[in-house]
Coordinates of C-alpha atoms in Angstrom, one line a residue:
X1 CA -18.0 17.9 3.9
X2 CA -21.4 17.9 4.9
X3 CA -24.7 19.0 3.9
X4 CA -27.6 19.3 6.0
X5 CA -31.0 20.8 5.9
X6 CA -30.8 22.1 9.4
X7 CA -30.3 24.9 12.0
X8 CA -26.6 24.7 13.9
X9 CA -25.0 26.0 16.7
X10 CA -20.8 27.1 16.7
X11 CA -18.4 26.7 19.5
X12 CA -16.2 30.3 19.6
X13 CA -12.7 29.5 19.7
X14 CA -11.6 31.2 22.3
X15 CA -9.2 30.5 25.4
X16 CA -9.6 27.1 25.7
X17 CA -9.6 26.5 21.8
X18 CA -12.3 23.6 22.4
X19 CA -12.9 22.8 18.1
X20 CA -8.8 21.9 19.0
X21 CA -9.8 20.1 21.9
X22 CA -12.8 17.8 20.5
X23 CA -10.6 17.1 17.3
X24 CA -8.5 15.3 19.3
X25 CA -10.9 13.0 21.3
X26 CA -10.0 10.9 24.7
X27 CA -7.8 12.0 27.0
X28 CA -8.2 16.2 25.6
X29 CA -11.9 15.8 26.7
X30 CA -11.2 14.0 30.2
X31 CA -8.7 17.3 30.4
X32 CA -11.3 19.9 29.4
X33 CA -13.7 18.5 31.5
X34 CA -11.0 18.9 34.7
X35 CA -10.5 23.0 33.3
X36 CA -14.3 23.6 33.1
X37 CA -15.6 22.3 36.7
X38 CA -18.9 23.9 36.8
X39 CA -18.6 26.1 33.9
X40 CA -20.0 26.0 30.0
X41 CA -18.0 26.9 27.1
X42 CA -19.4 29.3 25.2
X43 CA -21.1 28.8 21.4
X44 CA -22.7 30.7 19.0
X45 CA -26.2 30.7 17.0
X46 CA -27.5 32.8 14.1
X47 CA -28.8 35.1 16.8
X48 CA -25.3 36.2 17.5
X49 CA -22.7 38.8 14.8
X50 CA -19.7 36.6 14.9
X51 CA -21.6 33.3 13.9
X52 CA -21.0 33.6 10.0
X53 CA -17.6 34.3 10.2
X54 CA -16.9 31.4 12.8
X55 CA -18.7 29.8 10.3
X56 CA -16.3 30.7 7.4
X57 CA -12.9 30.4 9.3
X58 CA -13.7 27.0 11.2
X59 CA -16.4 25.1 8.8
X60 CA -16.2 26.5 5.2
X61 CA -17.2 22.8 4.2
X62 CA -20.2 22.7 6.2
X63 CA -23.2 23.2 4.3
X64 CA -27.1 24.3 4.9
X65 CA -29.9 24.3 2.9
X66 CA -32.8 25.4 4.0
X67 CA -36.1 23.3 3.7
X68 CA -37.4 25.7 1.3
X69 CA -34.6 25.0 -1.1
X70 CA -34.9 21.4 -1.5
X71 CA -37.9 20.4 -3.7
X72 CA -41.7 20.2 -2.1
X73 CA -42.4 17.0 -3.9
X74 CA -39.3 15.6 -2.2
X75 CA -40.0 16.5 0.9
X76 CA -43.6 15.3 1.1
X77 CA -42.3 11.6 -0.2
X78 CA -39.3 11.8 2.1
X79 CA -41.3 12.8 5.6
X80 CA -44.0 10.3 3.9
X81 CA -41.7 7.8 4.0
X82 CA -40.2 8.2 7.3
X83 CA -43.4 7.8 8.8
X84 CA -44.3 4.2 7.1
X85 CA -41.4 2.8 8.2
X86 CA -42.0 3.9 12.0
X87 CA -45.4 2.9 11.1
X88 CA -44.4 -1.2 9.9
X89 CA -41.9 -1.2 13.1
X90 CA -39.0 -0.9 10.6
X91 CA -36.6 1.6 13.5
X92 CA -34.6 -0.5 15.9
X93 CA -32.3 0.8 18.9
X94 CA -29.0 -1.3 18.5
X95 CA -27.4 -3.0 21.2
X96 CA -23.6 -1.5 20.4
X97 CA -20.4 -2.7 22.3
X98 CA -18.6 0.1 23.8
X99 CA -15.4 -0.8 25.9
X100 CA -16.6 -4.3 26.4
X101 CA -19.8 -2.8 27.4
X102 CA -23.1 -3.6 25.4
X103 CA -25.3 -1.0 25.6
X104 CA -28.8 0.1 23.8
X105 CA -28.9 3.0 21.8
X106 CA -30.8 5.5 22.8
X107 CA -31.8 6.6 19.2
X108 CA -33.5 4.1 16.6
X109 CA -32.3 3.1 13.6
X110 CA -32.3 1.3 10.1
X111 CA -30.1 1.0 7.2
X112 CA -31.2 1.4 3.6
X113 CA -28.9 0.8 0.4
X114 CA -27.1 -0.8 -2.1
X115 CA -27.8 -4.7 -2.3
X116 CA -24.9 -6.4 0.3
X117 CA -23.5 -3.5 1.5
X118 CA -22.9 -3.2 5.2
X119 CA -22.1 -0.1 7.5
X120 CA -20.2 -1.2 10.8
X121 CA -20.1 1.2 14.1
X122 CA -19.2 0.6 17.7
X123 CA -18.3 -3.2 16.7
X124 CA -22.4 -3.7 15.4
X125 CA -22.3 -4.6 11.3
X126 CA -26.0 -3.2 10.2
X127 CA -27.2 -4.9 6.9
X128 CA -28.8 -2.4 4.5
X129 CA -32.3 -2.9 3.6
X130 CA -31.7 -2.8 -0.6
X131 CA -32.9 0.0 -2.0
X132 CA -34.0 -0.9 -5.8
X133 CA -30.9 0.5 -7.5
X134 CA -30.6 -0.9 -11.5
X135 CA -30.3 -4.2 -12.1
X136 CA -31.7 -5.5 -8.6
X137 CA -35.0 -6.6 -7.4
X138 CA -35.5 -6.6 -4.2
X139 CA -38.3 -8.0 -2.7
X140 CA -40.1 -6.5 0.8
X141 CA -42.9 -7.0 3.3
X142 CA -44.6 -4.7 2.6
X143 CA -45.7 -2.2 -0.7
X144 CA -45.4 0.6 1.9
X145 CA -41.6 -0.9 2.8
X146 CA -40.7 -0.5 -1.1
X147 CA -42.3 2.7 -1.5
X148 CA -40.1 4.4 1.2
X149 CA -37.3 2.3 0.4
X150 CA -37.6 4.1 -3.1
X151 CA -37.6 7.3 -1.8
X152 CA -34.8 7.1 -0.1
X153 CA -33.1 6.1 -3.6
X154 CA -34.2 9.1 -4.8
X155 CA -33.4 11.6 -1.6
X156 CA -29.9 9.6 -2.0
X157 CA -29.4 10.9 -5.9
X158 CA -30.6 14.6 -4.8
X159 CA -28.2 14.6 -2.3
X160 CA -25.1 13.5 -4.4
X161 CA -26.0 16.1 -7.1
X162 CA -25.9 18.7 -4.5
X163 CA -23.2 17.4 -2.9
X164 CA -21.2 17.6 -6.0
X165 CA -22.2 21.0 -7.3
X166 CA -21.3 22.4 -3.5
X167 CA -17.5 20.3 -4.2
X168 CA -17.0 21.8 -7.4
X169 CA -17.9 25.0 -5.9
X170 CA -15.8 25.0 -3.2
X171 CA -13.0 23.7 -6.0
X172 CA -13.3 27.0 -7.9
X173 CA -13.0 29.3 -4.8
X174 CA -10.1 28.1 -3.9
X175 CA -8.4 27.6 -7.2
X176 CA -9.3 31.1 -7.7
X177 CA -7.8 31.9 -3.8
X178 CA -11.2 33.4 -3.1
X179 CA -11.8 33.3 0.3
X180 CA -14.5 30.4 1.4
X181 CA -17.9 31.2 2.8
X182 CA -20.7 28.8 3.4
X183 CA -22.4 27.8 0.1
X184 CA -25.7 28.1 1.4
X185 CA -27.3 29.7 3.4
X186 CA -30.1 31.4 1.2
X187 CA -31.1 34.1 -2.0
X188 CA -28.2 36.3 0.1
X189 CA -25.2 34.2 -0.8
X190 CA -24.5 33.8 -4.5
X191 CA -24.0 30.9 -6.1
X192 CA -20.8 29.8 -7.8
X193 CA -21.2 28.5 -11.6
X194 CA -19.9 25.1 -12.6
X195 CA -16.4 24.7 -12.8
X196 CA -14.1 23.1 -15.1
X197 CA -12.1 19.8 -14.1
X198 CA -9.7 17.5 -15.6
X199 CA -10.2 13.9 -15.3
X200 CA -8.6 12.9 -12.4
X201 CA -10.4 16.0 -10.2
X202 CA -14.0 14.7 -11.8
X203 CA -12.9 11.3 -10.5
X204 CA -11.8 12.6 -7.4
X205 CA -15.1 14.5 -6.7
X206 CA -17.9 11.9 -7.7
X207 CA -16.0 9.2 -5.8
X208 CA -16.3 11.7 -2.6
X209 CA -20.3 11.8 -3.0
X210 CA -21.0 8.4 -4.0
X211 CA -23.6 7.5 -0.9
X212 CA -24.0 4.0 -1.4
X213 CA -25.5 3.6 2.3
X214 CA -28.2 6.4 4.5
X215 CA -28.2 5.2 8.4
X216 CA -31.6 6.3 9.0
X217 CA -32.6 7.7 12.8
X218 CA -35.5 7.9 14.9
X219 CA -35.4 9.3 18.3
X220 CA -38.4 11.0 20.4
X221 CA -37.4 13.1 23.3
X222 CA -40.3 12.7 25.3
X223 CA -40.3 8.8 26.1
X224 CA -36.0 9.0 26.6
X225 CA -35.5 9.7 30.0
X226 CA -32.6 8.3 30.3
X227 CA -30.7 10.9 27.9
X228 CA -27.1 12.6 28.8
X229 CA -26.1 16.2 29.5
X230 CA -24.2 17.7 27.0
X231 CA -21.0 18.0 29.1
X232 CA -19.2 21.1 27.8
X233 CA -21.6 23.5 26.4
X234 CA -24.8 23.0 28.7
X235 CA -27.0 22.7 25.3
X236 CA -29.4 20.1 27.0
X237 CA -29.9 16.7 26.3
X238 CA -28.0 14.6 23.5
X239 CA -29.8 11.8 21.9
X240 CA -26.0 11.0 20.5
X241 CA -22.9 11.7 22.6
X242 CA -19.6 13.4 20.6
X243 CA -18.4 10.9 18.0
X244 CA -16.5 10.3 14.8
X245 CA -18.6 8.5 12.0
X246 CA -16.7 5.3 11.3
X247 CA -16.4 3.0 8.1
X248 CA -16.1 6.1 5.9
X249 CA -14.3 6.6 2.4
X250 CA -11.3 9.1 3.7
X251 CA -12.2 12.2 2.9
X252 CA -15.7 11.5 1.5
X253 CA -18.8 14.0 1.9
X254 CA -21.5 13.2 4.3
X255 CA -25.3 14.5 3.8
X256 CA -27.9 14.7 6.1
X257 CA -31.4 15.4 5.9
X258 CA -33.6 16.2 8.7
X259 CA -37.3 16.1 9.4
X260 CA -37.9 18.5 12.7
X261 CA -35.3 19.6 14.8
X262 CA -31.0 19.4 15.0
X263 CA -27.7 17.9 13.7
X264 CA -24.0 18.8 12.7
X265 CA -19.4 17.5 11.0
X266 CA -17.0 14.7 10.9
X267 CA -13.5 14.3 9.6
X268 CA -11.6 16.8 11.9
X269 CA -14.2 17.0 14.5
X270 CA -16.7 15.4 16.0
X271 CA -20.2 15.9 16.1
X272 CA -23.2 15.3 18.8
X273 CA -26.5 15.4 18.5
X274 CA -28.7 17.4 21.2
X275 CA -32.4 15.9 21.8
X276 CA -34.5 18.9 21.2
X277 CA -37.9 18.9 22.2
X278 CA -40.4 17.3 19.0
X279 CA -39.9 13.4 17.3
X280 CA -36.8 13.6 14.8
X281 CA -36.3 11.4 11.6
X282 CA -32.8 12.0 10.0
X283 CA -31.2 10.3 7.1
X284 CA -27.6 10.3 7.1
X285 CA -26.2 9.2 3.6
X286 CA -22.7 8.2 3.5
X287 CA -19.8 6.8 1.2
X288 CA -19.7 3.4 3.6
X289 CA -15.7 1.9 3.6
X290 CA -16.9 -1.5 2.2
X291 CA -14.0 -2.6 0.9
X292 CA -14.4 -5.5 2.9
X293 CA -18.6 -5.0 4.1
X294 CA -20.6 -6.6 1.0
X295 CA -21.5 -9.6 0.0
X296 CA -19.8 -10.2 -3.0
X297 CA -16.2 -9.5 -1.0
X298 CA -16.7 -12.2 1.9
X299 CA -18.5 -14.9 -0.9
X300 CA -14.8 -14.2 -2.4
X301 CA -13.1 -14.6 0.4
X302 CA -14.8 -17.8 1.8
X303 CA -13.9 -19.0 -2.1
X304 CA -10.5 -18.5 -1.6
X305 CA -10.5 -20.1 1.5
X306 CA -12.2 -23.1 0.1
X307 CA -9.8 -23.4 -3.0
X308 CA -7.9 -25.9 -0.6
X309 CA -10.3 -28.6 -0.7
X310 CA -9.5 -31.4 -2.9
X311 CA -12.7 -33.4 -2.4
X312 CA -15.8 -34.1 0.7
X313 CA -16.9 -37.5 0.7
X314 CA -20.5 -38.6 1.9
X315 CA -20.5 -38.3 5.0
X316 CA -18.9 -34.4 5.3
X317 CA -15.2 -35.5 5.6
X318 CA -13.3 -33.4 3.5
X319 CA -9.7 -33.7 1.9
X320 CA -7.3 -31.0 1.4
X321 CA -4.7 -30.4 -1.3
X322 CA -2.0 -28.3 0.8
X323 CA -0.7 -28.5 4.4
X324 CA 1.4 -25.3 3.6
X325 CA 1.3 -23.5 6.7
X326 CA 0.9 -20.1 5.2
X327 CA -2.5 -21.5 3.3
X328 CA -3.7 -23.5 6.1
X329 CA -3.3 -19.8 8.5
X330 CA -5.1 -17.6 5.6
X331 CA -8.2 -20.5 5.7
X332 CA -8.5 -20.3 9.2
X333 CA -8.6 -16.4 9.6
X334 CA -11.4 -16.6 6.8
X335 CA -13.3 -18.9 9.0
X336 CA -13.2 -16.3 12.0
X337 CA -14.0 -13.7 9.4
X338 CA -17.2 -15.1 8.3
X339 CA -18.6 -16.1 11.7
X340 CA -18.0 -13.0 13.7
X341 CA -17.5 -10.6 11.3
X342 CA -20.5 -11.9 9.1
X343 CA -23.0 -14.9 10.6
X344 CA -22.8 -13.7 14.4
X345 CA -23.3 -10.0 13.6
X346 CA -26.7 -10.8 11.4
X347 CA -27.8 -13.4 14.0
X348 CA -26.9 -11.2 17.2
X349 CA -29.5 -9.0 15.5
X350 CA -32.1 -11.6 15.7
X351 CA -34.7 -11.6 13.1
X352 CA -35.6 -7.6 13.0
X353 CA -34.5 -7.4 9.0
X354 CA -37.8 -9.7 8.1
X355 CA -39.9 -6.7 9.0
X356 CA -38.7 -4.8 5.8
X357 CA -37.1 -7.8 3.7
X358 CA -36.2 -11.5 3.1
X359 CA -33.1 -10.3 1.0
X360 CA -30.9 -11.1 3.4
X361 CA -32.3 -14.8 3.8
X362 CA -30.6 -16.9 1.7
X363 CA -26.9 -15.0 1.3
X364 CA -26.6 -16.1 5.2
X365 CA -27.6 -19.8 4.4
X366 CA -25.3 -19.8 2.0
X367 CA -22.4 -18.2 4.2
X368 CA -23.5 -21.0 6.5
X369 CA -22.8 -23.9 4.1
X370 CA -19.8 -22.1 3.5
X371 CA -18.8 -21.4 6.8
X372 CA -19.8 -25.4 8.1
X373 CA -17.4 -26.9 5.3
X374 CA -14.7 -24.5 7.1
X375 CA -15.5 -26.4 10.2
X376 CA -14.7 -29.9 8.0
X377 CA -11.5 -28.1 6.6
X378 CA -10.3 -27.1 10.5
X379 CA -10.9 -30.9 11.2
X380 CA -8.9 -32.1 7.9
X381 CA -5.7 -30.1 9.4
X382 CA -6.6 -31.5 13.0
X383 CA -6.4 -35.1 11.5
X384 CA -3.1 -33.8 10.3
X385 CA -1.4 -32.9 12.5
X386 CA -2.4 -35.8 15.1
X387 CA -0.9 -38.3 12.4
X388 CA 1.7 -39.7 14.1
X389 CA 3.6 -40.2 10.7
X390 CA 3.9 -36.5 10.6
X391 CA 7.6 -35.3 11.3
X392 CA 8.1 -33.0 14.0
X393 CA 9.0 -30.2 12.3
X394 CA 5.8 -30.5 9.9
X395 CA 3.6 -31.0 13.0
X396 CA 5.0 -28.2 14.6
X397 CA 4.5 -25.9 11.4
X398 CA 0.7 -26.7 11.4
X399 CA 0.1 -26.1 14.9
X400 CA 1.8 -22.5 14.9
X401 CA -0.3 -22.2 11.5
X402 CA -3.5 -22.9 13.3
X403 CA -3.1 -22.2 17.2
X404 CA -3.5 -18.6 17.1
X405 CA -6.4 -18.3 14.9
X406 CA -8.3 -21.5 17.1
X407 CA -7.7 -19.6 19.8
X408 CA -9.3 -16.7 18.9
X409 CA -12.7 -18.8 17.8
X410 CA -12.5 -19.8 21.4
X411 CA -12.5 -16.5 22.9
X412 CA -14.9 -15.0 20.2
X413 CA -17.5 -17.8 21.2
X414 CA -17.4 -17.4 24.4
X415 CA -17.7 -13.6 24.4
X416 CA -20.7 -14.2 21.9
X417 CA -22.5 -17.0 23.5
X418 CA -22.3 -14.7 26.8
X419 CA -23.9 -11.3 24.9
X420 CA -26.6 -13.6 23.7
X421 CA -27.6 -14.4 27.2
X422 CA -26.6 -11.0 29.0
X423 CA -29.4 -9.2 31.0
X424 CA -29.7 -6.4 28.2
X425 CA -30.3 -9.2 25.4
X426 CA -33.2 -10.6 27.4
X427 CA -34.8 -7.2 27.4
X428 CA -35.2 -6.8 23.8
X429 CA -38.7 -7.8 21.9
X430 CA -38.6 -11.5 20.2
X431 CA -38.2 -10.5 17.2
X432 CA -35.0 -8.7 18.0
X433 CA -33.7 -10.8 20.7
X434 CA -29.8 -11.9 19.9
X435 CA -29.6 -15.3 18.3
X436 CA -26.4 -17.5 19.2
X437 CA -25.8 -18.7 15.6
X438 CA -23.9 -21.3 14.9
X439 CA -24.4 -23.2 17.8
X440 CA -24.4 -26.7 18.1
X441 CA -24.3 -29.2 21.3
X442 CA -21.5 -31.5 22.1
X443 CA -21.7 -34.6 20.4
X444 CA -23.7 -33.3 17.2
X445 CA -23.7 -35.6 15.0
X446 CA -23.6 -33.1 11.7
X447 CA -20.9 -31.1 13.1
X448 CA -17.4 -32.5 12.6
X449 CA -15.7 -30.2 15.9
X450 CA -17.3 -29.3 19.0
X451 CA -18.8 -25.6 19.5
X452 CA -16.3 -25.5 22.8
X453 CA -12.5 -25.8 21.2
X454 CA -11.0 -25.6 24.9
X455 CA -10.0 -29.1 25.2
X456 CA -8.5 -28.6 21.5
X457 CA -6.7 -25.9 21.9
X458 CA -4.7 -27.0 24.8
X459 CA -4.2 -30.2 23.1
X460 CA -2.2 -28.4 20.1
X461 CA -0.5 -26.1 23.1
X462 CA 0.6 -29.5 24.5
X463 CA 1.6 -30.9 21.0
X464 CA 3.3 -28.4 20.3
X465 CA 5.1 -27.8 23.4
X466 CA 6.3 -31.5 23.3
X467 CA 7.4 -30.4 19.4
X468 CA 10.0 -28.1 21.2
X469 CA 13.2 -29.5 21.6

């Protein structure tokens, strides 16, 4: 489902069936593009008779409500809002990696919500700016920063109590097999009463609209030359190409509100998002998949990997109480997982969150302690398996454990330390340039393994090839 406050345009289903064809993705557009050549598929607006019941047979769960439905107070703090943080320099233009591509998005962004959630797309993890849900206190730059911040908190509550109320809605019509129109569009279209749920529906329903994250957008049409044609229906310039949302709940509601100009669906189709002519703000609240995204999940995780240690002594060497290989494999994938799922994300977006907020400070120095006594554990199960009391068997156990995960850490740096320095990074302003973080020189005296792990991973190759018998 979603709910926007927008106009819309809707793609006829005609010979081609394109809605079929842009369900599927890839290959189905590469073959639509081949059957069009030079020709447009054909759409519909308001403007034309058959656009409300295209509406009804292909979208019933899309939603509109028009600007005058949504309170004015609301909208004067929302638009308010957008325009302090473009003001404070708060919007910032990703650097995504598409196909082993990084590219800059054309459109700028920022992520507001609850405190240690993240939102990840195209391989880029965004870390919300906290809005000040109960129980936290987040601190900003700036009083203008909090203000919006608020706003958004409240924008975000509208929109889940509308969201519901359209679910329940749409729950009634069809338990009473009426057929579904778009619950919207103005004084025209009734509106359904409350319905009646048992527990498990209630459940079902709140869980769909419980935004915890709004990806907020900027885009001006006028300074992005460098914008793509809309391939298959000649509507102009798109400031976002045709995509699925990632990192959603299944089946979760999606709810958009727009400040001058256009937007559209997700689930079973994609959606893109044509430039327009005038400055757009959007604020795109969704029910982020952070199962494994916040805080509070990878400080578990880094405990669990850390449950291993029996004791560090003084100088950083560290002890562990089990070389089972099983435990030893699970404490080395956490160790990837917190630097390039966690430290190398944040850092790779240099130091562009300090413009709103500091909240984000001290959770990475502590997943930086964290992640360093990793490094100490890595070298523990190194020592190991170089013992040359160590039977064969044991020795070959660890390596096998270990190799594949090592390996990996090898590539990932590598591939990191190269993005930091690519010619697209370099472009950036300093306060956004990628940061290559953790990184150490050879020979660092505080580190107990070298940032290059080439010579170590062919060592345990060769170990474990002379293992083999």
């Amino acid at each position: 489902m979603a709910v926007c406050a927008c106009s819309l345009a809707v793609w006829k289903s005609l010979v081609s069936s394109p809605a079929c064809l842009l369900q599927n993705g890839g290959l189905w557009k590469l073959r639509l593009l081949e059957e069009l050549e030079d020709t447009w598929l054909p759409y519909l607006t308001p403007k034309d008779d058959e656009f409300y019941q295209q509406w009804q047979l292909k979208y019933p769960k899309l939603i509109l409500r028009e600007a005058g439905s949504v309170p004015e107070a609301l909208h004067k703090e929302v638009q308010e809002a957008f325009l302090t943080l473009h003001k404070h320099g708060c919007f910032f233009r990703d650097l995504v990696r598409i196909q082993g591509k990084d590219l800059l998005t054309p459109v700028s962004r920022i992520l507001i919500g609850n405190p240690g959630c993240t939102y990840k797309y195209l391989n880029t993890r965004l870390f919300t700016v906290p809005w000040p849900v109960k129980g936290a206190s987040p601190k900003y730059d700036e009083a203008g920063v909090a203000a919006a911040c608020q706003t958004f908190l409240r924008l975000n509550d509208y929109l889940q109590m509308e969201t519901l109320q359209a679910l329940e809605e749409l729950a009634c019509k069809e338990k009473s097999n009426i057929d579904a129109v778009p619950v919207c569009i103005g004084p025209d279209f009734p509106r359904v009463g409350m319905g009646s749920f048992d527990g498990q529906d209630e459940l079902d329903v709140k869980s769909r609209a419980a935004y915890n994250v709004t990806l907020l957008n900027f885009m001006d049409p006028q300074k992005m030359p460098y914008l793509k044609e809309e391939p298959y229906f000649g509507m102009g310039k798109m400031a976002v190409s045709w995509h699925h949302d990632e990192n959603l709940v299944e089946r979760s509601a999606v709810a958009v509100y727009n400040y001058s100009c256009e937007d559209d669906l997700n689930a079973t189709h994609q959606h893109c998002v044509l430039a327009g002519l005038p400055p757009r703000f959007s604020s795109t609240h969704r029910v982020a998949e952070c199962s494994t995204g916040t805080l509070d999940y990878i400080l578990q995780r880094c405990q669990l990997a850390l449950q291993n240690v029996r004791n560090e002594a003084d100088n950083g060497d560290i002890s562990l109480k089990s070389f089972e290989p099983a435990v030893l494999k699970q404490g080395e994938e956490i160790h990837n997982e917190v630097e390039f799922e966690w430290l190398r994300q944040y850092w790779f977006q240099g130091n562009r969150y300090r413009k709103c907020t500091d909240w984000w400070c001290q959770p990475m120095t502590q997943l930086e302690d964290l992640w360093k006594k990793m490094e100490g554990v890595t070298n523990a199960v190194l020592h190991e398996a170089r013992r040359e009391a160590v039977p064969v068997e044991q020795r070959n156990e660890i390596l096998t454990a270990i190799l594949a995960s090592l390996t990996t850490r090898q590539n990932l740096r590598r591939e990191w330390h190269a993005r930091c320095q690519s010619r697209i990074a370099r472009t950036l302003p300093v306060d956004q340039k990628p940061e290559c973080r953790p990184y150490w020189e050879k020979d660092d005296p505080s580190m107990p393994l070298p940032f290059d792990l080439t010579d170590i991973v062919s060592e345990l190759r060769g170990l474990l090839l002379e293992g083999k018998p």
